[in-house]
């Protein structure tokens, strides 16, 4: 086994099964490819690379008697085109891969409306080989369900990465635009392979310097690298940039000079980068400047920027992550209170970007109440791939399970079945712009993500952004097979490990609806005792509210009534602790320690049992991993072992710290299932 972690899921090791190998070699011995473009070159290179690796053949590109035909639909021989099923169903980024028989000869046709569609199709075709699929049965008609599939890099210009655990930023601003690092190309290739089509290069806590002419040249160099891979670049826009650059004295969005400043800036950028994607904006949030500084609203700010980029088909991704210590309202309610009244008021090229939950990327949160509440506004999902609150790079946590849970939640806002996924992909919105963002976990680490298994989260984000209905299980299995091995003795236990890993982290960090009880500032490790912070809503005690009477945040009508922001079906169910799912219990209710749970046990007992279970789940992960040595690269095996040791140590720290802390209020004994802790 010699996987190279740098190559991510694009491992092209030779197929060992000789029968399979021989049949593949026969089926794709001769490739028709007739594209004269940078994307065409990328496609050709990928075919060459994968066939050389997986099949040990140099593909022939002899256009006379091909058995693998890669062509856009408009150039495809009409007799072949006729045989393709359902091509009308694909959109501009979609593709068809189909095995057909013509005059007794078998052929595989890969076709799309655009070259970008072909590129996605080619990666999927290669994946079929990586997954050892039977090519003679292929009929794949696929298109992305979401338009803007975007990574958000929280990367600073000094190359530090906010909440980044995989080294420094891969963008070497100092050496750009002259030095084009191979990583930029490999990054684009990896993203294209999972359908990601945009990247915001800079931190949401933004620096206006990136909008200066010098940086635009650097940005242009990256955009040129990414373009053949179908990836657009975006920047974060600091709202006060007109002032910080020294040009103006105000950044008031209704001021004519300010409007013109942004229009000129947009023109300047688009002159250099005609396919620039647009801006992501964090405004009036956690101290960032914004329209509120001038008594203006989020709509005023977003629409002003939207106008500036509209002539170039640019978009504005305006974040709804807003909360203010000046407001007495429960932090979980504030974004809804502030944004819902603006439904239908944003310009057509604005996406409101909403985090999956109302607090902040916790191991588990109920879905954000804004989903479903703004049918006349396109809402973009923001997931966090980097593990800010989930153990940084040292914990193995398979996030697609978390993402899947959110996307499958029913908002009921347009009747039963109004899932978050359907709101995000536009099925339930009266607007047609759609998007999903993932806060990247990528850095200069040799394997990109620090923890080898962080790669699965990048991969999984891409798959769900393409199709939010993809199951976490499919993602886990595909990733394991592509990265390591198709052997069922590896894939079956390891996919179980991945799929269970998310619940494990919830159990040992924040079971039963607890949230935001991490250590202050860095958010790594337990900190339920955190109470002296610059803002009350940055403490832990604000969220768990533990005292001698009980624990949990009452968000029903007797408390903050955040529940009121959800549809009546959810309100009915969650207003009573007896019908609230255990996983959200302490999110919505403050309950006495001896509250009788569905299990018949006390709340205190269940809290302790969940913490203990989380620890045991990590022990199980270790046991499974021990059996996988022969399927993985020795270095990856060793390193993952050491990381799992850290994870177990930290899971125990979480259990011990939280139980000892909460016990001073519960004043109840630790049940026998908990080992002696100090
Ligand atoms: C979290 C995170 C910050 C980040 C913020 C955001 O609060 O801790 O580092 O800037 O989210 O999403 O804007």
mmCIF file of C-alpha atoms in Angstrom, residues 290-636:
data_model
loop_
_atom_site.group_PDB
_atom_site.id
_atom_site.type_symbol
_atom_site.label_atom_id
_atom_site.label_comp_id
_atom_site.label_asym_id
_atom_site.label_seq_id
_atom_site.Cartn_x
_atom_site.Cartn_y
_atom_site.Cartn_z
ATOM 1 C CA UNK A 290 -21.201 47.514 8.389
ATOM 2 C CA UNK A 291 -24.197 49.564 7.326
ATOM 3 C CA UNK A 292 -25.563 49.740 10.890
ATOM 4 C CA UNK A 293 -22.664 52.056 11.732
ATOM 5 C CA UNK A 294 -24.452 54.631 9.582
ATOM 6 C CA UNK A 295 -27.973 53.828 10.736
ATOM 7 C CA UNK A 296 -28.538 51.771 7.583
ATOM 8 C CA UNK A 297 -29.782 48.237 7.292
ATOM 9 C CA UNK A 298 -28.286 44.997 6.026
ATOM 10 C CA UNK A 299 -30.428 45.386 2.915
ATOM 11 C CA UNK A 300 -28.960 48.829 2.239
ATOM 12 C CA UNK A 301 -25.457 47.437 2.536
ATOM 13 C CA UNK A 302 -25.985 44.274 0.540
ATOM 14 C CA UNK A 303 -27.927 45.948 -2.263
ATOM 15 C CA UNK A 304 -25.371 48.717 -2.664
ATOM 16 C CA UNK A 305 -22.638 46.119 -3.225
ATOM 17 C CA UNK A 306 -24.963 44.006 -5.360
ATOM 18 C CA UNK A 307 -25.460 46.935 -7.715
ATOM 19 C CA UNK A 308 -21.723 47.345 -8.093
ATOM 20 C CA UNK A 309 -21.150 43.765 -9.270
ATOM 21 C CA UNK A 310 -24.445 43.212 -11.113
ATOM 22 C CA UNK A 311 -23.217 44.433 -14.541
ATOM 23 C CA UNK A 312 -20.669 41.610 -14.481
ATOM 24 C CA UNK A 313 -22.959 38.846 -13.188
ATOM 25 C CA UNK A 314 -21.251 39.007 -9.832
ATOM 26 C CA UNK A 315 -22.987 38.055 -6.610
ATOM 27 C CA UNK A 316 -22.920 39.183 -2.991
ATOM 28 C CA UNK A 317 -22.938 36.600 -0.235
ATOM 29 C CA UNK A 318 -24.159 38.556 2.756
ATOM 30 C CA UNK A 319 -23.784 36.771 6.060
ATOM 31 C CA UNK A 320 -26.592 36.506 8.579
ATOM 32 C CA UNK A 321 -24.195 35.665 11.407
ATOM 33 C CA UNK A 322 -25.088 38.707 13.463
ATOM 34 C CA UNK A 323 -25.585 39.082 17.171
ATOM 35 C CA UNK A 324 -24.988 41.945 19.483
ATOM 36 C CA UNK A 325 -24.264 42.127 23.167
ATOM 37 C CA UNK A 326 -26.305 45.301 23.314
ATOM 38 C CA UNK A 327 -29.429 43.328 22.557
ATOM 39 C CA UNK A 328 -31.003 41.612 25.523
ATOM 40 C CA UNK A 329 -32.448 38.952 23.226
ATOM 41 C CA UNK A 330 -31.202 35.341 23.330
ATOM 42 C CA UNK A 331 -28.315 35.158 20.883
ATOM 43 C CA UNK A 332 -30.032 32.242 19.135
ATOM 44 C CA UNK A 333 -32.883 34.561 18.119
ATOM 45 C CA UNK A 334 -31.061 37.606 16.864
ATOM 46 C CA UNK A 335 -30.277 36.730 13.239
ATOM 47 C CA UNK A 336 -33.886 35.781 12.612
ATOM 48 C CA UNK A 337 -35.188 38.937 14.281
ATOM 49 C CA UNK A 338 -32.872 41.049 12.207
ATOM 50 C CA UNK A 339 -33.156 39.361 8.809
ATOM 51 C CA UNK A 340 -36.659 37.980 8.519
ATOM 52 C CA UNK A 341 -38.291 41.399 8.098
ATOM 53 C CA UNK A 342 -36.078 41.915 5.034
ATOM 54 C CA UNK A 343 -37.447 38.919 3.157
ATOM 55 C CA UNK A 344 -37.913 39.818 -0.496
ATOM 56 C CA UNK A 345 -35.980 43.071 -0.186
ATOM 57 C CA UNK A 346 -32.565 41.924 -1.329
ATOM 58 C CA UNK A 347 -31.524 42.344 -4.931
ATOM 59 C CA UNK A 348 -31.579 39.247 -7.130
ATOM 60 C CA UNK A 349 -27.826 38.764 -7.034
ATOM 61 C CA UNK A 350 -27.647 38.614 -3.243
ATOM 62 C CA UNK A 351 -27.471 35.348 -1.347
ATOM 63 C CA UNK A 352 -27.978 35.582 2.386
ATOM 64 C CA UNK A 353 -25.462 33.179 3.877
ATOM 65 C CA UNK A 354 -26.754 31.475 7.016
ATOM 66 C CA UNK A 355 -24.807 29.185 9.330
ATOM 67 C CA UNK A 356 -26.390 25.780 9.801
ATOM 68 C CA UNK A 357 -27.379 26.616 13.357
ATOM 69 C CA UNK A 358 -28.257 29.792 15.219
ATOM 70 C CA UNK A 359 -25.292 29.797 17.593
ATOM 71 C CA UNK A 360 -22.022 28.816 16.016
ATOM 72 C CA UNK A 361 -20.944 25.548 14.374
ATOM 73 C CA UNK A 362 -21.502 23.441 17.483
ATOM 74 C CA UNK A 363 -21.116 19.643 17.432
ATOM 75 C CA UNK A 364 -24.904 19.638 17.267
ATOM 76 C CA UNK A 365 -27.431 22.429 16.822
ATOM 77 C CA UNK A 366 -31.025 22.447 15.655
ATOM 78 C CA UNK A 367 -31.254 23.932 12.170
ATOM 79 C CA UNK A 368 -31.203 27.724 11.903
ATOM 80 C CA UNK A 369 -34.759 29.101 12.119
ATOM 81 C CA UNK A 370 -34.099 31.377 9.131
ATOM 82 C CA UNK A 371 -34.260 28.323 6.855
ATOM 83 C CA UNK A 372 -37.785 28.353 5.569
ATOM 84 C CA UNK A 373 -38.557 31.741 7.057
ATOM 85 C CA UNK A 374 -37.449 33.792 4.037
ATOM 86 C CA UNK A 375 -39.067 32.212 0.963
ATOM 87 C CA UNK A 376 -38.461 35.323 -1.144
ATOM 88 C CA UNK A 377 -34.746 35.447 -0.431
ATOM 89 C CA UNK A 378 -32.176 32.963 -1.635
ATOM 90 C CA UNK A 379 -30.495 31.521 1.435
ATOM 91 C CA UNK A 380 -27.052 30.008 1.178
ATOM 92 C CA UNK A 381 -25.987 27.350 3.660
ATOM 93 C CA UNK A 382 -22.756 27.934 5.562
ATOM 94 C CA UNK A 383 -21.162 24.831 7.015
ATOM 95 C CA UNK A 384 -17.837 24.764 8.782
ATOM 96 C CA UNK A 385 -15.438 22.116 7.525
ATOM 97 C CA UNK A 386 -12.617 23.186 9.790
ATOM 98 C CA UNK A 387 -13.284 21.807 13.255
ATOM 99 C CA UNK A 388 -13.357 24.918 15.405
ATOM 100 C CA UNK A 389 -15.628 23.411 18.050
ATOM 101 C CA UNK A 390 -15.002 19.782 17.189
ATOM 102 C CA UNK A 391 -11.493 19.162 18.362
ATOM 103 C CA UNK A 392 -9.469 20.997 15.710
ATOM 104 C CA UNK A 393 -7.262 18.731 13.679
ATOM 105 C CA UNK A 394 -6.738 16.195 16.450
ATOM 106 C CA UNK A 395 -10.195 14.613 16.439
ATOM 107 C CA UNK A 396 -11.490 12.245 13.835
ATOM 108 C CA UNK A 397 -15.035 13.444 13.156
ATOM 109 C CA UNK A 398 -16.829 12.684 9.914
ATOM 110 C CA UNK A 399 -18.779 15.877 9.295
ATOM 111 C CA UNK A 400 -21.001 14.793 6.376
ATOM 112 C CA UNK A 401 -23.083 13.074 9.039
ATOM 113 C CA UNK A 402 -23.634 16.449 10.714
ATOM 114 C CA UNK A 403 -24.319 18.159 7.371
ATOM 115 C CA UNK A 404 -26.749 15.414 6.362
ATOM 116 C CA UNK A 405 -28.660 15.745 9.623
ATOM 117 C CA UNK A 406 -29.148 19.476 9.060
ATOM 118 C CA UNK A 407 -30.138 19.128 5.404
ATOM 119 C CA UNK A 408 -32.687 16.445 6.218
ATOM 120 C CA UNK A 409 -34.402 18.417 8.985
ATOM 121 C CA UNK A 410 -37.988 19.307 8.196
ATOM 122 C CA UNK A 411 -38.749 23.008 8.622
ATOM 123 C CA UNK A 412 -42.476 22.444 7.864
ATOM 124 C CA UNK A 413 -42.590 25.994 6.538
ATOM 125 C CA UNK A 414 -44.363 24.878 3.385
ATOM 126 C CA UNK A 415 -45.928 21.751 4.795
ATOM 127 C CA UNK A 416 -44.405 18.423 5.672
ATOM 128 C CA UNK A 417 -41.263 17.623 3.724
ATOM 129 C CA UNK A 418 -39.963 21.217 3.578
ATOM 130 C CA UNK A 419 -36.468 20.077 4.377
ATOM 131 C CA UNK A 420 -33.545 22.427 4.809
ATOM 132 C CA UNK A 421 -31.979 20.742 1.764
ATOM 133 C CA UNK A 422 -34.961 21.689 -0.401
ATOM 134 C CA UNK A 423 -34.783 25.271 0.776
ATOM 135 C CA UNK A 424 -31.104 25.451 -0.037
ATOM 136 C CA UNK A 425 -31.392 23.910 -3.492
ATOM 137 C CA UNK A 426 -34.134 26.368 -4.413
ATOM 138 C CA UNK A 427 -37.052 23.935 -4.653
ATOM 139 C CA UNK A 428 -38.901 25.866 -1.961
ATOM 140 C CA UNK A 429 -37.687 29.340 -2.707
ATOM 141 C CA UNK A 430 -39.282 31.814 -5.051
ATOM 142 C CA UNK A 431 -35.803 32.925 -6.022
ATOM 143 C CA UNK A 432 -33.497 30.884 -8.152
ATOM 144 C CA UNK A 433 -29.982 31.691 -6.982
ATOM 145 C CA UNK A 434 -28.658 28.842 -4.818
ATOM 146 C CA UNK A 435 -25.476 28.228 -2.881
ATOM 147 C CA UNK A 436 -23.610 26.316 -0.217
ATOM 148 C CA UNK A 437 -20.435 27.458 1.505
ATOM 149 C CA UNK A 438 -17.963 25.457 3.554
ATOM 150 C CA UNK A 439 -15.354 27.053 5.799
ATOM 151 C CA UNK A 440 -12.233 25.306 4.548
ATOM 152 C CA UNK A 441 -9.957 23.052 6.596
ATOM 153 C CA UNK A 442 -7.082 23.376 4.146
ATOM 154 C CA UNK A 443 -3.576 24.577 4.875
ATOM 155 C CA UNK A 444 0.075 23.984 4.092
ATOM 156 C CA UNK A 445 0.100 20.596 5.869
ATOM 157 C CA UNK A 446 1.576 17.989 3.520
ATOM 158 C CA UNK A 447 -1.755 16.192 3.447
ATOM 159 C CA UNK A 448 -3.663 19.504 3.143
ATOM 160 C CA UNK A 449 -5.901 19.031 6.189
ATOM 161 C CA UNK A 450 -3.578 18.010 9.026
ATOM 162 C CA UNK A 451 -5.615 14.988 10.094
ATOM 163 C CA UNK A 452 -5.787 12.513 7.223
ATOM 164 C CA UNK A 453 -9.494 12.092 7.928
ATOM 165 C CA UNK A 454 -10.094 15.821 7.583
ATOM 166 C CA UNK A 455 -9.840 15.118 3.850
ATOM 167 C CA UNK A 456 -13.138 13.231 4.097
ATOM 168 C CA UNK A 457 -14.830 16.390 5.347
ATOM 169 C CA UNK A 458 -13.585 18.482 2.431
ATOM 170 C CA UNK A 459 -14.641 15.707 0.066
ATOM 171 C CA UNK A 460 -18.021 15.299 1.740
ATOM 172 C CA UNK A 461 -18.756 18.995 1.645
ATOM 173 C CA UNK A 462 -18.196 19.000 -2.120
ATOM 174 C CA UNK A 463 -20.490 16.027 -2.634
ATOM 175 C CA UNK A 464 -23.298 17.578 -0.577
ATOM 176 C CA UNK A 465 -22.937 20.947 -2.254
ATOM 177 C CA UNK A 466 -23.393 19.149 -5.570
ATOM 178 C CA UNK A 467 -26.382 17.232 -4.310
ATOM 179 C CA UNK A 468 -27.652 17.896 -0.783
ATOM 180 C CA UNK A 469 -29.532 14.610 -0.841
ATOM 181 C CA UNK A 470 -26.400 12.476 -1.088
ATOM 182 C CA UNK A 471 -26.243 10.195 1.923
ATOM 183 C CA UNK A 472 -23.404 10.416 4.400
ATOM 184 C CA UNK A 473 -23.001 6.674 4.034
ATOM 185 C CA UNK A 474 -22.423 6.883 0.276
ATOM 186 C CA UNK A 475 -19.917 9.666 0.852
ATOM 187 C CA UNK A 476 -18.088 7.689 3.529
ATOM 188 C CA UNK A 477 -17.857 4.576 1.385
ATOM 189 C CA UNK A 478 -16.799 6.400 -1.775
ATOM 190 C CA UNK A 479 -14.152 8.362 0.070
ATOM 191 C CA UNK A 480 -12.737 5.297 1.803
ATOM 192 C CA UNK A 481 -12.598 3.331 -1.428
ATOM 193 C CA UNK A 482 -11.068 6.129 -3.451
ATOM 194 C CA UNK A 483 -8.536 7.002 -0.771
ATOM 195 C CA UNK A 484 -7.576 3.618 0.623
ATOM 196 C CA UNK A 485 -9.094 0.377 -0.559
ATOM 197 C CA UNK A 486 -12.162 -1.286 -2.050
ATOM 198 C CA UNK A 487 -11.789 -4.296 0.206
ATOM 199 C CA UNK A 488 -15.025 -4.857 2.135
ATOM 200 C CA UNK A 489 -13.049 -5.864 5.206
ATOM 201 C CA UNK A 490 -11.745 -2.330 5.223
ATOM 202 C CA UNK A 491 -14.713 -0.373 3.880
ATOM 203 C CA UNK A 492 -17.444 -1.860 6.068
ATOM 204 C CA UNK A 493 -15.908 -1.356 9.510
ATOM 205 C CA UNK A 494 -14.331 1.939 8.512
ATOM 206 C CA UNK A 495 -17.535 3.427 7.150
ATOM 207 C CA UNK A 496 -19.207 2.466 10.411
ATOM 208 C CA UNK A 497 -16.363 4.170 12.258
ATOM 209 C CA UNK A 498 -16.801 7.335 10.196
ATOM 210 C CA UNK A 499 -20.570 7.415 10.493
ATOM 211 C CA UNK A 500 -20.466 6.897 14.275
ATOM 212 C CA UNK A 501 -17.685 9.401 14.864
ATOM 213 C CA UNK A 502 -19.950 12.442 14.838
ATOM 214 C CA UNK A 503 -22.215 11.083 17.552
ATOM 215 C CA UNK A 504 -19.132 10.185 19.577
ATOM 216 C CA UNK A 505 -17.929 13.781 19.614
ATOM 217 C CA UNK A 506 -21.401 15.035 20.562
ATOM 218 C CA UNK A 507 -21.477 12.504 23.397
ATOM 219 C CA UNK A 508 -18.141 13.402 24.914
ATOM 220 C CA UNK A 509 -18.458 17.172 24.351
ATOM 221 C CA UNK A 510 -22.046 18.380 24.350
ATOM 222 C CA UNK A 511 -24.651 15.633 24.764
ATOM 223 C CA UNK A 512 -28.419 16.093 25.037
ATOM 224 C CA UNK A 513 -28.510 19.579 23.510
ATOM 225 C CA UNK A 514 -25.744 21.186 25.550
ATOM 226 C CA UNK A 515 -23.757 23.716 23.557
ATOM 227 C CA UNK A 516 -21.009 26.303 23.628
ATOM 228 C CA UNK A 517 -19.304 24.989 26.747
ATOM 229 C CA UNK A 518 -15.852 24.957 25.154
ATOM 230 C CA UNK A 519 -12.795 26.680 26.548
ATOM 231 C CA UNK A 520 -12.797 30.411 25.951
ATOM 232 C CA UNK A 521 -11.222 31.933 22.857
ATOM 233 C CA UNK A 522 -9.662 28.975 21.109
ATOM 234 C CA UNK A 523 -12.712 26.755 21.685
ATOM 235 C CA UNK A 524 -10.629 23.604 22.050
ATOM 236 C CA UNK A 525 -11.284 21.467 25.109
ATOM 237 C CA UNK A 526 -13.886 21.774 27.818
ATOM 238 C CA UNK A 527 -14.726 25.025 29.589
ATOM 239 C CA UNK A 528 -18.195 24.814 31.136
ATOM 240 C CA UNK A 529 -16.950 27.102 33.893
ATOM 241 C CA UNK A 530 -16.123 30.014 31.540
ATOM 242 C CA UNK A 531 -17.943 33.057 32.865
ATOM 243 C CA UNK A 532 -15.746 36.132 32.814
ATOM 244 C CA UNK A 533 -15.611 37.248 29.215
ATOM 245 C CA UNK A 534 -15.924 40.613 27.468
ATOM 246 C CA UNK A 535 -19.437 39.586 26.468
ATOM 247 C CA UNK A 536 -21.931 37.367 28.313
ATOM 248 C CA UNK A 537 -22.776 35.469 25.129
ATOM 249 C CA UNK A 538 -19.152 34.345 24.851
ATOM 250 C CA UNK A 539 -19.315 32.560 28.201
ATOM 251 C CA UNK A 540 -20.397 28.987 28.797
ATOM 252 C CA UNK A 541 -22.673 29.711 31.730
ATOM 253 C CA UNK A 542 -24.887 31.773 29.394
ATOM 254 C CA UNK A 543 -25.664 28.567 27.510
ATOM 255 C CA UNK A 544 -25.871 25.731 30.039
ATOM 256 C CA UNK A 545 -27.362 27.737 32.907
ATOM 257 C CA UNK A 546 -26.524 24.996 35.367
ATOM 258 C CA UNK A 547 -27.477 25.614 38.975
ATOM 259 C CA UNK A 548 -28.846 23.591 41.833
ATOM 260 C CA UNK A 549 -32.257 23.540 40.206
ATOM 261 C CA UNK A 550 -31.112 22.021 36.980
ATOM 262 C CA UNK A 551 -29.462 22.569 33.631
ATOM 263 C CA UNK A 552 -30.306 23.754 30.110
ATOM 264 C CA UNK A 553 -31.515 26.831 28.227
ATOM 265 C CA UNK A 554 -35.246 27.384 28.369
ATOM 266 C CA UNK A 555 -36.116 28.495 24.860
ATOM 267 C CA UNK A 556 -39.831 27.794 25.205
ATOM 268 C CA UNK A 557 -42.469 30.428 25.992
ATOM 269 C CA UNK A 558 -41.491 30.371 29.665
ATOM 270 C CA UNK A 559 -37.944 31.299 28.624
ATOM 271 C CA UNK A 560 -36.466 33.116 25.639
ATOM 272 C CA UNK A 561 -39.146 31.703 23.325
ATOM 273 C CA UNK A 562 -36.670 31.119 20.514
ATOM 274 C CA UNK A 563 -38.921 28.195 19.695
ATOM 275 C CA UNK A 564 -41.432 30.699 18.388
ATOM 276 C CA UNK A 565 -39.178 31.243 15.372
ATOM 277 C CA UNK A 566 -39.911 27.723 14.119
ATOM 278 C CA UNK A 567 -43.008 26.338 12.412
ATOM 279 C CA UNK A 568 -45.940 25.376 14.613
ATOM 280 C CA UNK A 569 -45.329 21.643 14.111
ATOM 281 C CA UNK A 570 -41.895 22.024 15.660
ATOM 282 C CA UNK A 571 -43.152 24.323 18.390
ATOM 283 C CA UNK A 572 -45.774 21.820 19.429
ATOM 284 C CA UNK A 573 -43.316 19.014 19.620
ATOM 285 C CA UNK A 574 -40.437 20.849 21.242
ATOM 286 C CA UNK A 575 -42.351 22.924 23.748
ATOM 287 C CA UNK A 576 -42.792 19.856 25.933
ATOM 288 C CA UNK A 577 -39.621 18.144 27.145
ATOM 289 C CA UNK A 578 -41.409 14.801 26.967
ATOM 290 C CA UNK A 579 -41.780 15.113 23.179
ATOM 291 C CA UNK A 580 -38.544 16.966 22.451
ATOM 292 C CA UNK A 581 -35.945 14.672 20.913
ATOM 293 C CA UNK A 582 -33.294 13.905 23.542
ATOM 294 C CA UNK A 583 -30.620 15.294 21.253
ATOM 295 C CA UNK A 584 -32.111 18.809 21.565
ATOM 296 C CA UNK A 585 -33.435 18.521 25.114
ATOM 297 C CA UNK A 586 -31.172 20.995 26.908
ATOM 298 C CA UNK A 587 -31.119 23.318 23.902
ATOM 299 C CA UNK A 588 -34.786 24.064 24.515
ATOM 300 C CA UNK A 589 -35.383 23.227 28.169
ATOM 301 C CA UNK A 590 -34.030 23.910 31.609
ATOM 302 C CA UNK A 591 -34.733 20.752 33.607
ATOM 303 C CA UNK A 592 -34.099 19.512 37.116
ATOM 304 C CA UNK A 593 -31.259 17.090 37.606
ATOM 305 C CA UNK A 594 -33.630 14.338 38.611
ATOM 306 C CA UNK A 595 -35.955 14.926 35.627
ATOM 307 C CA UNK A 596 -37.178 11.534 34.423
ATOM 308 C CA UNK A 597 -35.951 10.851 30.896
ATOM 309 C CA UNK A 598 -37.584 8.693 28.220
ATOM 310 C CA UNK A 599 -35.221 5.921 29.308
ATOM 311 C CA UNK A 600 -36.741 6.021 32.788
ATOM 312 C CA UNK A 601 -33.421 7.219 34.222
ATOM 313 C CA UNK A 602 -32.708 10.661 35.640
ATOM 314 C CA UNK A 603 -31.348 13.495 33.547
ATOM 315 C CA UNK A 604 -28.159 13.426 35.614
ATOM 316 C CA UNK A 605 -27.710 9.737 34.903
ATOM 317 C CA UNK A 606 -28.229 10.248 31.169
ATOM 318 C CA UNK A 607 -25.728 13.099 31.068
ATOM 319 C CA UNK A 608 -23.084 10.950 32.717
ATOM 320 C CA UNK A 609 -23.929 7.957 30.508
ATOM 321 C CA UNK A 610 -23.578 10.026 27.344
ATOM 322 C CA UNK A 611 -20.175 11.378 28.344
ATOM 323 C CA UNK A 612 -19.048 7.870 29.168
ATOM 324 C CA UNK A 613 -20.422 6.499 25.913
ATOM 325 C CA UNK A 614 -18.482 9.119 23.947
ATOM 326 C CA UNK A 615 -15.243 7.962 25.549
ATOM 327 C CA UNK A 616 -16.056 4.333 24.823
ATOM 328 C CA UNK A 617 -16.868 5.171 21.224
ATOM 329 C CA UNK A 618 -13.372 6.578 20.790
ATOM 330 C CA UNK A 619 -11.980 3.386 22.294
ATOM 331 C CA UNK A 620 -14.012 1.450 19.728
ATOM 332 C CA UNK A 621 -12.610 3.628 16.969
ATOM 333 C CA UNK A 622 -9.127 2.724 18.128
ATOM 334 C CA UNK A 623 -9.947 -0.982 18.112
ATOM 335 C CA UNK A 624 -11.295 -0.804 14.580
ATOM 336 C CA UNK A 625 -8.330 1.191 13.371
ATOM 337 C CA UNK A 626 -5.902 -1.379 14.797
ATOM 338 C CA UNK A 627 -7.246 -3.904 12.312
ATOM 339 C CA UNK A 628 -6.731 -1.665 9.293
ATOM 340 C CA UNK A 629 -2.960 -1.577 9.137
ATOM 341 C CA UNK A 630 -2.649 -3.621 5.981
ATOM 342 C CA UNK A 631 -4.904 -1.324 3.987
ATOM 343 C CA UNK A 632 -3.274 1.995 4.689
ATOM 344 C CA UNK A 633 0.020 3.743 4.220
ATOM 345 C CA UNK A 634 2.289 2.980 7.220
ATOM 346 C CA UNK A 635 2.812 6.633 8.059
ATOM 347 C CA UNK A 636 -0.905 7.363 7.903
#
